mmCIF file with all atom_site columns, C-alpha atoms in Angstrom:
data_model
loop_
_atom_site.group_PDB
_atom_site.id
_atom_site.type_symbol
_atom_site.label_atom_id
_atom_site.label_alt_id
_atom_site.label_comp_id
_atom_site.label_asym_id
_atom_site.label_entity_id
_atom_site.label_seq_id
_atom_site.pdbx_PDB_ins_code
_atom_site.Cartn_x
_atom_site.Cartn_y
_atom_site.Cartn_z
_atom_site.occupancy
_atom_site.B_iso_or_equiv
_atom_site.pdbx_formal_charge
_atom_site.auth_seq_id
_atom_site.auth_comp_id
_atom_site.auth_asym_id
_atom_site.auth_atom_id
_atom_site.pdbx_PDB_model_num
ATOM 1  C CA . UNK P 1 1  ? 0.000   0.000  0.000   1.00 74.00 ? 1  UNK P CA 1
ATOM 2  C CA . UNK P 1 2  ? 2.695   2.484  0.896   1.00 82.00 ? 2  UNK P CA 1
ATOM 3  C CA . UNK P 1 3  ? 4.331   2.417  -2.786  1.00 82.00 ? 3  UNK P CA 1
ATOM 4  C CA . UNK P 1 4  ? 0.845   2.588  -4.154  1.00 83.00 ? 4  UNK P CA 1
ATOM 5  C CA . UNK P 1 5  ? 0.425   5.646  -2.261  1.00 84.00 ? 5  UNK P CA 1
ATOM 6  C CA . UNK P 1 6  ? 3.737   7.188  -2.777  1.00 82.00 ? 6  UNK P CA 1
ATOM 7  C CA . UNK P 1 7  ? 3.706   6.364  -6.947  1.00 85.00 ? 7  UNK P CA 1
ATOM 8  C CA . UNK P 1 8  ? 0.164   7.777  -7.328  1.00 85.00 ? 8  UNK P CA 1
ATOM 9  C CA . UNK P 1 9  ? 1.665   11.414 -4.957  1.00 82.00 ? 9  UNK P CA 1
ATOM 10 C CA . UNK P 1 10 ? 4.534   11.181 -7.376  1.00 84.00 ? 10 UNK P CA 1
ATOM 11 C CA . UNK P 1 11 ? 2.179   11.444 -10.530 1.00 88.00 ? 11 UNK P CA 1
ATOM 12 C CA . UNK P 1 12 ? -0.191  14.092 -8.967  1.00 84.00 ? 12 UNK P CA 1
ATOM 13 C CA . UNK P 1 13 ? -3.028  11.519 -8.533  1.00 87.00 ? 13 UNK P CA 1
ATOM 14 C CA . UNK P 1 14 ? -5.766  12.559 -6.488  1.00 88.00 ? 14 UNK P CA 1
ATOM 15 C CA . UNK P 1 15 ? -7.012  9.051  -5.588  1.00 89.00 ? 15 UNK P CA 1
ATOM 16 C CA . UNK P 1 16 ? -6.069  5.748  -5.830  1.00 87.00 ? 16 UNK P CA 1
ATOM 17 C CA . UNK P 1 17 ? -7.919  2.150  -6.215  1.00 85.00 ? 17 UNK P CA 1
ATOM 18 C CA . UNK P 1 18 ? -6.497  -0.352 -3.522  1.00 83.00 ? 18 UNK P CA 1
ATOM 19 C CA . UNK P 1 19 ? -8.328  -3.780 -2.917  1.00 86.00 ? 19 UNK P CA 1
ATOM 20 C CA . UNK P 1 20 ? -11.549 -2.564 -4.917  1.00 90.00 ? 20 UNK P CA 1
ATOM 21 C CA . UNK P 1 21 ? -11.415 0.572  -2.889  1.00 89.00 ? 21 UNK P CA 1
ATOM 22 C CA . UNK P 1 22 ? -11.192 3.702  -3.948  1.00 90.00 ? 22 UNK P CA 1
ATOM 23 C CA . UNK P 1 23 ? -9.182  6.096  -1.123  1.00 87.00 ? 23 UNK P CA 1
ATOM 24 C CA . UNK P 1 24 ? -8.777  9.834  -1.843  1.00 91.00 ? 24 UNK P CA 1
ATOM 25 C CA . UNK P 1 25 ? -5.296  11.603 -1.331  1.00 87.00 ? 25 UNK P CA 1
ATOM 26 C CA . UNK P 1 26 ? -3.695  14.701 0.374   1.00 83.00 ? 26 UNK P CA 1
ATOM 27 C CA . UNK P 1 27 ? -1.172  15.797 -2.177  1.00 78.00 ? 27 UNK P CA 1
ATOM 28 C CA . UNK P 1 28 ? -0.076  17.408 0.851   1.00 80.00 ? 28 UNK P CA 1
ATOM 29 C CA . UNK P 1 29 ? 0.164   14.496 3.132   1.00 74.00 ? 29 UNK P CA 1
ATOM 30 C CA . UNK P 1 30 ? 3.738   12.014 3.391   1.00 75.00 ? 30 UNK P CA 1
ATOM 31 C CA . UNK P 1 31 ? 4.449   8.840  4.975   1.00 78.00 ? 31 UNK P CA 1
ATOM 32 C CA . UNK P 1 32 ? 6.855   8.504  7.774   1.00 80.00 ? 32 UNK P CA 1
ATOM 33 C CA . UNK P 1 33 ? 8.249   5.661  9.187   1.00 78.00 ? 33 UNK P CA 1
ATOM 34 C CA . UNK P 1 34 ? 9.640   5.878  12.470  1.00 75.00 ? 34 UNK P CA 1
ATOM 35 C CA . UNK P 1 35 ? 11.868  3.500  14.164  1.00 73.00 ? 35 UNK P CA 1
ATOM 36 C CA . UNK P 1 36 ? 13.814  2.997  17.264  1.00 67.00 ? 36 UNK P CA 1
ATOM 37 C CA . UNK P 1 37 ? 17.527  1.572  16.467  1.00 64.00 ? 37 UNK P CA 1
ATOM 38 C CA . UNK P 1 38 ? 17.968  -2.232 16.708  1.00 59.00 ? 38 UNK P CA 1
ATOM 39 C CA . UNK P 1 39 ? 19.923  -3.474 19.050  1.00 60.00 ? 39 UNK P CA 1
ATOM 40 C CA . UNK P 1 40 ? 20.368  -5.013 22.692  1.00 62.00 ? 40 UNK P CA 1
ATOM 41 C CA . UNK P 1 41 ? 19.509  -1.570 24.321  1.00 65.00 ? 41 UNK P CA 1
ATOM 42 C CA . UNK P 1 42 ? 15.635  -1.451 22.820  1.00 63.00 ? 42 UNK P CA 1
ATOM 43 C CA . UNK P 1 43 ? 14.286  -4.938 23.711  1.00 63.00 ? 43 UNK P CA 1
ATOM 44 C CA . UNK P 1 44 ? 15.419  -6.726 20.687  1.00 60.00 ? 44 UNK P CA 1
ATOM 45 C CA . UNK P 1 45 ? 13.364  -4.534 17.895  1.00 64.00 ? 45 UNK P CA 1
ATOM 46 C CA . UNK P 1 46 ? 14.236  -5.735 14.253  1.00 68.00 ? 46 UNK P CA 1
ATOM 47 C CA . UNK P 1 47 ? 15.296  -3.558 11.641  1.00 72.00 ? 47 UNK P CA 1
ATOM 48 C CA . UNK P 1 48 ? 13.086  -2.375 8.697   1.00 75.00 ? 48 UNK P CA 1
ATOM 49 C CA . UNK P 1 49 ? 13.000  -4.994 5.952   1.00 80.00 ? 49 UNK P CA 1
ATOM 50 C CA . UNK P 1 50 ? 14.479  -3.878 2.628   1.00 83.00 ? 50 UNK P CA 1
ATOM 51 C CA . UNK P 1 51 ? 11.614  -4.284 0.083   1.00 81.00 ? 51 UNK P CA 1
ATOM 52 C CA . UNK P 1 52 ? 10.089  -1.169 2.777   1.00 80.00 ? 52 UNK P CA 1
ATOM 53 C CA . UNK P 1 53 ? 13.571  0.465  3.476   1.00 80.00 ? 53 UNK P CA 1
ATOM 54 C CA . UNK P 1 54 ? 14.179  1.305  -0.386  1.00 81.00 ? 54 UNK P CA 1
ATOM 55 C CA . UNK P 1 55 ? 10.920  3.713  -0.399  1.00 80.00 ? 55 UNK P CA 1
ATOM 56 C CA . UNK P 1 56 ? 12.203  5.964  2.215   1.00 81.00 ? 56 UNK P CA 1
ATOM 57 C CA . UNK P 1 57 ? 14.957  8.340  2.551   1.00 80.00 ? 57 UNK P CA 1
ATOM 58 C CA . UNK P 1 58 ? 16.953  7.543  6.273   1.00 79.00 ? 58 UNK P CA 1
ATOM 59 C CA . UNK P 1 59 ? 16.909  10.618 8.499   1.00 78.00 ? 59 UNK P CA 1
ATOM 60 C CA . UNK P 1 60 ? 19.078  11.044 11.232  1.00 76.00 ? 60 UNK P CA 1
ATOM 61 C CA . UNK P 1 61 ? 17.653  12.943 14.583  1.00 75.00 ? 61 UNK P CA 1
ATOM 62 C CA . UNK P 1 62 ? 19.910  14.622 17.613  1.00 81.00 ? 62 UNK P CA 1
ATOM 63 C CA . UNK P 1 63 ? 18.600  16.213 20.832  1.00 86.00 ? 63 UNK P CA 1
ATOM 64 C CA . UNK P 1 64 ? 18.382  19.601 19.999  1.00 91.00 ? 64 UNK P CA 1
ATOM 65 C CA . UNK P 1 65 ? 20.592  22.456 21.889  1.00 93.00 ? 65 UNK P CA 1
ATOM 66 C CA . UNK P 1 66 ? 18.160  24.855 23.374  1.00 94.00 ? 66 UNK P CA 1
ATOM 67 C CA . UNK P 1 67 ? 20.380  27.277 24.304  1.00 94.00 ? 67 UNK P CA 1
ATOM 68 C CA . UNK P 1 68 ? 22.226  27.984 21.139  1.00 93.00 ? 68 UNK P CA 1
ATOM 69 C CA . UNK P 1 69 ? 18.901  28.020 19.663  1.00 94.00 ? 69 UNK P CA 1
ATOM 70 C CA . UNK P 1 70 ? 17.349  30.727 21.813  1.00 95.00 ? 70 UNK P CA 1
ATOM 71 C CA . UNK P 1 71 ? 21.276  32.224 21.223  1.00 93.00 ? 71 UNK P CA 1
ATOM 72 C CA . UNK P 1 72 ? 20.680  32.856 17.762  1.00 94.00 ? 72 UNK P CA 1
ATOM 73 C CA . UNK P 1 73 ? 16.991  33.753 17.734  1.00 95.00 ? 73 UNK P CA 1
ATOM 74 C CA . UNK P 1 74 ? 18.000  36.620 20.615  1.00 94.00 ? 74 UNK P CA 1
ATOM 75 C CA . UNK P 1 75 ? 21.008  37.411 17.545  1.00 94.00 ? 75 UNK P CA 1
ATOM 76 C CA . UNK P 1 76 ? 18.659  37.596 14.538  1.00 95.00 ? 76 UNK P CA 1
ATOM 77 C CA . UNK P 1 77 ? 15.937  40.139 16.485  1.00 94.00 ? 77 UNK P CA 1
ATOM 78 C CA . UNK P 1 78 ? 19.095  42.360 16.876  1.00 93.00 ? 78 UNK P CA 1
ATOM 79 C CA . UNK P 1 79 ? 20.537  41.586 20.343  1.00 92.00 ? 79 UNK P CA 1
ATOM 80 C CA . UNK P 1 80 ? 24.365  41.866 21.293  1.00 84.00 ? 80 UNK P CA 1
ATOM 81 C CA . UNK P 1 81 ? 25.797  39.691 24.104  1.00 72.00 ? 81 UNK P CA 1
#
């Protein structure tokens, strides 16, 4: 279902038949997959198989750093240190 979805975004396609159904689409809308990494630290979770891996770009995340955030927000409205 998720390449069905994702080749009928691709060509514009505001609908598409799945299973005799017809479902309408957001060409707004994406799919995310979200994992936590394998390993012996999360329980033994498996990795995402590769016939689903090769439709989605990997993505790394990193705890963000508030304060050099709110560092260079206070910079860009004009404050000095």
């Amino acid at each position: 279902l998720i390449q069905v979805i994702q080749d009928s975004l691709k060509k514009g396609e505001t609908s598409v038949h799945f299973m005799s159904k017809t479902i309408e689409l957001n060409l707004n809308a994406g799919i995310f997959v979200t994992m936590n990494p394998a390993g012996k630290a999360y329980g033994g979770r498996s990795k995402l198989p590769d016939n689903l891996k090769q439709l989605f770009r990997p993505v790394a995340m990193a705890i963000s750093d508030n304060a050099l955030i709110a560092e260079t927000e206070l910079y860009s409205e004009g404050f000095k240190e």
